[in-house]
Tab-separated table of C-alpha atoms in Angstrom:
chain	number	residue	atom	x	y	z
A	1	UNK	CA	60.750	-18.064	23.172
A	2	UNK	CA	58.649	-19.548	25.705
A	3	UNK	CA	55.457	-21.109	24.876
A	4	UNK	CA	51.856	-19.775	25.044
A	5	UNK	CA	50.701	-19.533	28.372
A	6	UNK	CA	47.742	-22.121	28.763
A	7	UNK	CA	44.037	-20.111	28.769
A	8	UNK	CA	42.157	-22.808	31.026
A	9	UNK	CA	42.382	-24.245	34.406
A	10	UNK	CA	44.220	-27.400	33.941
A	11	UNK	CA	42.672	-29.039	36.844
A	12	UNK	CA	38.682	-28.291	35.585
A	13	UNK	CA	40.027	-29.287	32.226
A	14	UNK	CA	41.059	-32.940	33.666
A	15	UNK	CA	38.170	-33.204	35.525
A	16	UNK	CA	35.672	-32.710	32.655
A	17	UNK	CA	37.683	-35.412	30.729
A	18	UNK	CA	37.546	-37.682	33.573
A	19	UNK	CA	34.133	-37.377	33.370
A	20	UNK	CA	33.964	-38.412	29.654
A	21	UNK	CA	36.159	-41.407	30.417
A	22	UNK	CA	34.254	-42.452	33.357
A	23	UNK	CA	30.671	-42.777	31.280
A	24	UNK	CA	32.550	-44.057	27.960
A	25	UNK	CA	35.980	-45.864	28.818
A	26	UNK	CA	39.304	-45.095	27.473
A	27	UNK	CA	38.731	-46.942	24.161
A	28	UNK	CA	35.259	-45.399	23.566
A	29	UNK	CA	36.277	-41.896	24.322
A	30	UNK	CA	36.770	-40.133	21.106
A	31	UNK	CA	39.456	-36.883	21.270
A	32	UNK	CA	36.481	-34.865	19.637
A	33	UNK	CA	34.210	-35.877	22.374
A	34	UNK	CA	36.848	-35.044	25.060
A	35	UNK	CA	37.704	-31.697	23.184
A	36	UNK	CA	34.003	-31.057	23.606
A	37	UNK	CA	33.829	-31.641	27.510
A	38	UNK	CA	37.089	-29.840	27.922
A	39	UNK	CA	35.832	-26.669	26.123
A	40	UNK	CA	39.383	-26.415	24.465
A	41	UNK	CA	40.881	-26.613	20.821
A	42	UNK	CA	42.977	-29.156	19.485
A	43	UNK	CA	45.854	-26.895	19.392
A	44	UNK	CA	45.521	-26.311	23.008
A	45	UNK	CA	45.055	-29.831	23.894
A	46	UNK	CA	48.080	-30.993	22.372
A	47	UNK	CA	50.347	-28.048	23.761
A	48	UNK	CA	49.039	-29.065	27.385
A	49	UNK	CA	48.773	-32.949	26.629
A	50	UNK	CA	51.612	-33.729	24.252
A	51	UNK	CA	51.274	-37.643	24.650
A	52	UNK	CA	47.629	-37.243	23.234
A	53	UNK	CA	44.697	-38.863	24.882
A	54	UNK	CA	46.797	-41.203	26.926
A	55	UNK	CA	48.638	-38.643	28.263
A	56	UNK	CA	45.288	-36.985	29.328
A	57	UNK	CA	43.768	-40.190	30.453
A	58	UNK	CA	46.598	-40.826	32.836
A	59	UNK	CA	46.630	-37.482	34.167
A	60	UNK	CA	42.701	-38.189	34.953
A	61	UNK	CA	43.746	-41.489	37.112
A	62	UNK	CA	46.318	-39.549	39.079
A	63	UNK	CA	44.281	-36.640	39.755
A	64	UNK	CA	41.063	-38.497	40.469
A	65	UNK	CA	43.134	-40.477	42.919
A	66	UNK	CA	44.893	-38.127	44.391
A	67	UNK	CA	41.645	-36.224	45.212
A	68	UNK	CA	39.972	-39.101	46.748
A	69	UNK	CA	42.748	-40.654	48.643
A	70	UNK	CA	43.805	-37.605	49.987
A	71	UNK	CA	40.340	-36.778	51.241
A	72	UNK	CA	40.230	-40.410	52.886
A	73	UNK	CA	43.700	-40.067	54.265
A	74	UNK	CA	43.223	-35.922	56.050
A	75	UNK	CA	39.584	-37.903	57.589
A	76	UNK	CA	41.898	-40.596	58.855
A	77	UNK	CA	44.320	-37.958	60.151
A	78	UNK	CA	42.259	-35.677	61.730
A	79	UNK	CA	39.602	-38.311	63.445
A	80	UNK	CA	40.058	-39.705	66.908
A	81	UNK	CA	38.326	-42.776	65.383
A	82	UNK	CA	40.183	-43.881	61.861
A	83	UNK	CA	38.465	-46.963	61.756
A	84	UNK	CA	34.907	-45.289	61.512
A	85	UNK	CA	36.082	-43.194	58.860
A	86	UNK	CA	37.362	-46.229	56.864
A	87	UNK	CA	33.981	-47.540	57.498
A	88	UNK	CA	32.137	-44.573	56.597
A	89	UNK	CA	34.344	-44.613	53.279
A	90	UNK	CA	32.422	-47.596	52.499
A	91	UNK	CA	28.997	-46.748	53.813
A	92	UNK	CA	29.202	-43.127	51.897
A	93	UNK	CA	28.519	-45.654	48.969
A	94	UNK	CA	25.309	-46.278	49.719
A	95	UNK	CA	24.363	-42.221	50.081
A	96	UNK	CA	25.310	-42.283	46.271
A	97	UNK	CA	22.780	-40.955	43.606
A	98	UNK	CA	21.370	-43.834	41.194
A	99	UNK	CA	23.972	-42.577	38.093
A	100	UNK	CA	26.713	-42.918	40.485
A	101	UNK	CA	26.246	-46.706	41.141
A	102	UNK	CA	26.266	-47.351	37.424
A	103	UNK	CA	29.740	-45.848	36.937
A	104	UNK	CA	31.625	-48.088	39.778
A	105	UNK	CA	34.758	-47.090	40.413
A	106	UNK	CA	37.359	-44.740	38.151
A	107	UNK	CA	40.486	-46.686	39.184
A	108	UNK	CA	38.663	-50.166	39.186
A	109	UNK	CA	37.349	-49.570	35.863
A	110	UNK	CA	40.531	-48.708	34.504
A	111	UNK	CA	42.509	-51.871	35.787
A	112	UNK	CA	39.616	-53.956	34.128
A	113	UNK	CA	39.569	-52.009	30.858
A	114	UNK	CA	43.316	-51.544	30.681
A	115	UNK	CA	44.258	-54.997	31.458
A	116	UNK	CA	43.658	-55.873	27.572
A	117	UNK	CA	44.259	-52.304	26.030
A	118	UNK	CA	47.920	-51.103	27.998
A	119	UNK	CA	49.047	-53.463	30.674
A	120	UNK	CA	51.101	-50.586	31.969
A	121	UNK	CA	48.465	-48.166	32.764
A	122	UNK	CA	46.771	-51.500	34.636
A	123	UNK	CA	49.825	-51.935	36.516
A	124	UNK	CA	49.794	-47.874	37.565
A	125	UNK	CA	46.142	-47.821	38.436
A	126	UNK	CA	46.863	-51.130	40.553
A	127	UNK	CA	49.511	-49.159	42.118
A	128	UNK	CA	47.123	-46.505	43.213
A	129	UNK	CA	44.735	-49.001	44.388
A	130	UNK	CA	47.203	-50.727	46.905
A	131	UNK	CA	48.094	-47.201	48.177
A	132	UNK	CA	44.359	-47.388	49.308
A	133	UNK	CA	45.097	-50.626	50.831
A	134	UNK	CA	48.164	-49.454	52.370
A	135	UNK	CA	46.191	-46.723	54.523
A	136	UNK	CA	43.427	-49.280	55.333
A	137	UNK	CA	46.234	-51.761	56.642
A	138	UNK	CA	47.580	-48.601	58.725
A	139	UNK	CA	44.434	-47.779	60.531
A	140	UNK	CA	43.658	-51.582	60.997
A	141	UNK	CA	47.064	-52.109	62.684
A	142	UNK	CA	46.617	-49.158	64.817
A	143	UNK	CA	43.094	-50.306	65.845
A	144	UNK	CA	44.238	-53.635	66.782
A	145	UNK	CA	47.071	-52.160	69.044
A	146	UNK	CA	44.619	-49.535	70.836
A	147	UNK	CA	41.867	-52.115	71.264
A	148	UNK	CA	39.440	-50.524	69.191
A	149	UNK	CA	39.345	-53.383	66.609
A	150	UNK	CA	39.100	-56.973	68.622
A	151	UNK	CA	39.391	-58.969	65.291
A	152	UNK	CA	42.818	-60.789	65.527
A	153	UNK	CA	43.016	-61.854	61.721
A	154	UNK	CA	46.279	-60.309	60.197
A	155	UNK	CA	46.251	-56.517	59.721
A	156	UNK	CA	47.431	-56.932	56.182
A	157	UNK	CA	44.862	-59.686	55.540
A	158	UNK	CA	41.882	-57.537	56.868
A	159	UNK	CA	43.393	-54.622	54.483
A	160	UNK	CA	43.187	-56.864	51.411
A	161	UNK	CA	39.569	-57.823	52.384
A	162	UNK	CA	38.649	-54.100	52.161
A	163	UNK	CA	40.248	-53.396	49.172
A	164	UNK	CA	38.452	-56.925	47.575
A	165	UNK	CA	35.285	-55.382	49.055
A	166	UNK	CA	35.784	-51.751	47.611
A	167	UNK	CA	36.396	-53.485	44.222
A	168	UNK	CA	33.501	-55.826	44.522
A	169	UNK	CA	30.994	-53.205	45.344
A	170	UNK	CA	32.277	-51.410	42.032
A	171	UNK	CA	30.345	-54.111	40.047
A	172	UNK	CA	28.060	-54.770	42.936
A	173	UNK	CA	26.461	-51.604	43.129
A	174	UNK	CA	25.581	-51.918	39.567
A	175	UNK	CA	23.721	-54.842	39.900
A	176	UNK	CA	21.631	-53.448	43.153
A	177	UNK	CA	21.609	-49.857	42.826
A	178	UNK	CA	19.163	-49.539	45.473
A	179	UNK	CA	21.008	-47.925	48.860
A	180	UNK	CA	19.174	-49.877	51.590
A	181	UNK	CA	20.117	-53.084	49.797
A	182	UNK	CA	23.796	-51.534	49.483
A	183	UNK	CA	23.768	-50.469	53.041
A	184	UNK	CA	23.080	-54.041	54.631
A	185	UNK	CA	25.448	-55.465	52.211
A	186	UNK	CA	28.240	-53.062	53.299
A	187	UNK	CA	27.172	-53.565	56.920
A	188	UNK	CA	27.569	-57.357	56.766
A	189	UNK	CA	30.960	-56.951	55.127
A	190	UNK	CA	32.335	-54.740	57.350
A	191	UNK	CA	31.462	-56.815	60.190
A	192	UNK	CA	34.939	-58.125	60.215
A	193	UNK	CA	36.211	-54.695	61.547
A	194	UNK	CA	34.512	-55.175	65.280
């Protein structure tokens, strides 16, 4: 006998749950708040996510990463200037709305919160951030080989610098939510990519 069919769009439901987790964090988000935001009942929730809140959270992390990482990877792949796409990835932070600055980076927030709550989830989120570093590395290495990037610093170190910059901006943008100030800071940090 087959189970009941889903009566909701799982992608949309996970996205709505992600907003709750992003605003409150994993520990503070209650199942009731998640269900209300997702617009589904408890029975449907546990049918779709037998692992409960933790399974849902893991799915939000993966869906977020897939959407943001794939978007950047596609822009890089389609561009004649992939290094500029990476720079623009950072510059877009300085065009965000003030409430976006307050939230920081979803994956970065997860790494920090899960360091105490769930080391396995911390490692998984860290692994996803390292994929971003890997993309930075590939772009930097190609830009150095083609002469678009003249900085001779090891591509791996530059990629790690960019990941550190990304993670640092997650906090700094909360302290300085002014886009003009962020733009200046980002341009200064990206000067290594000339």
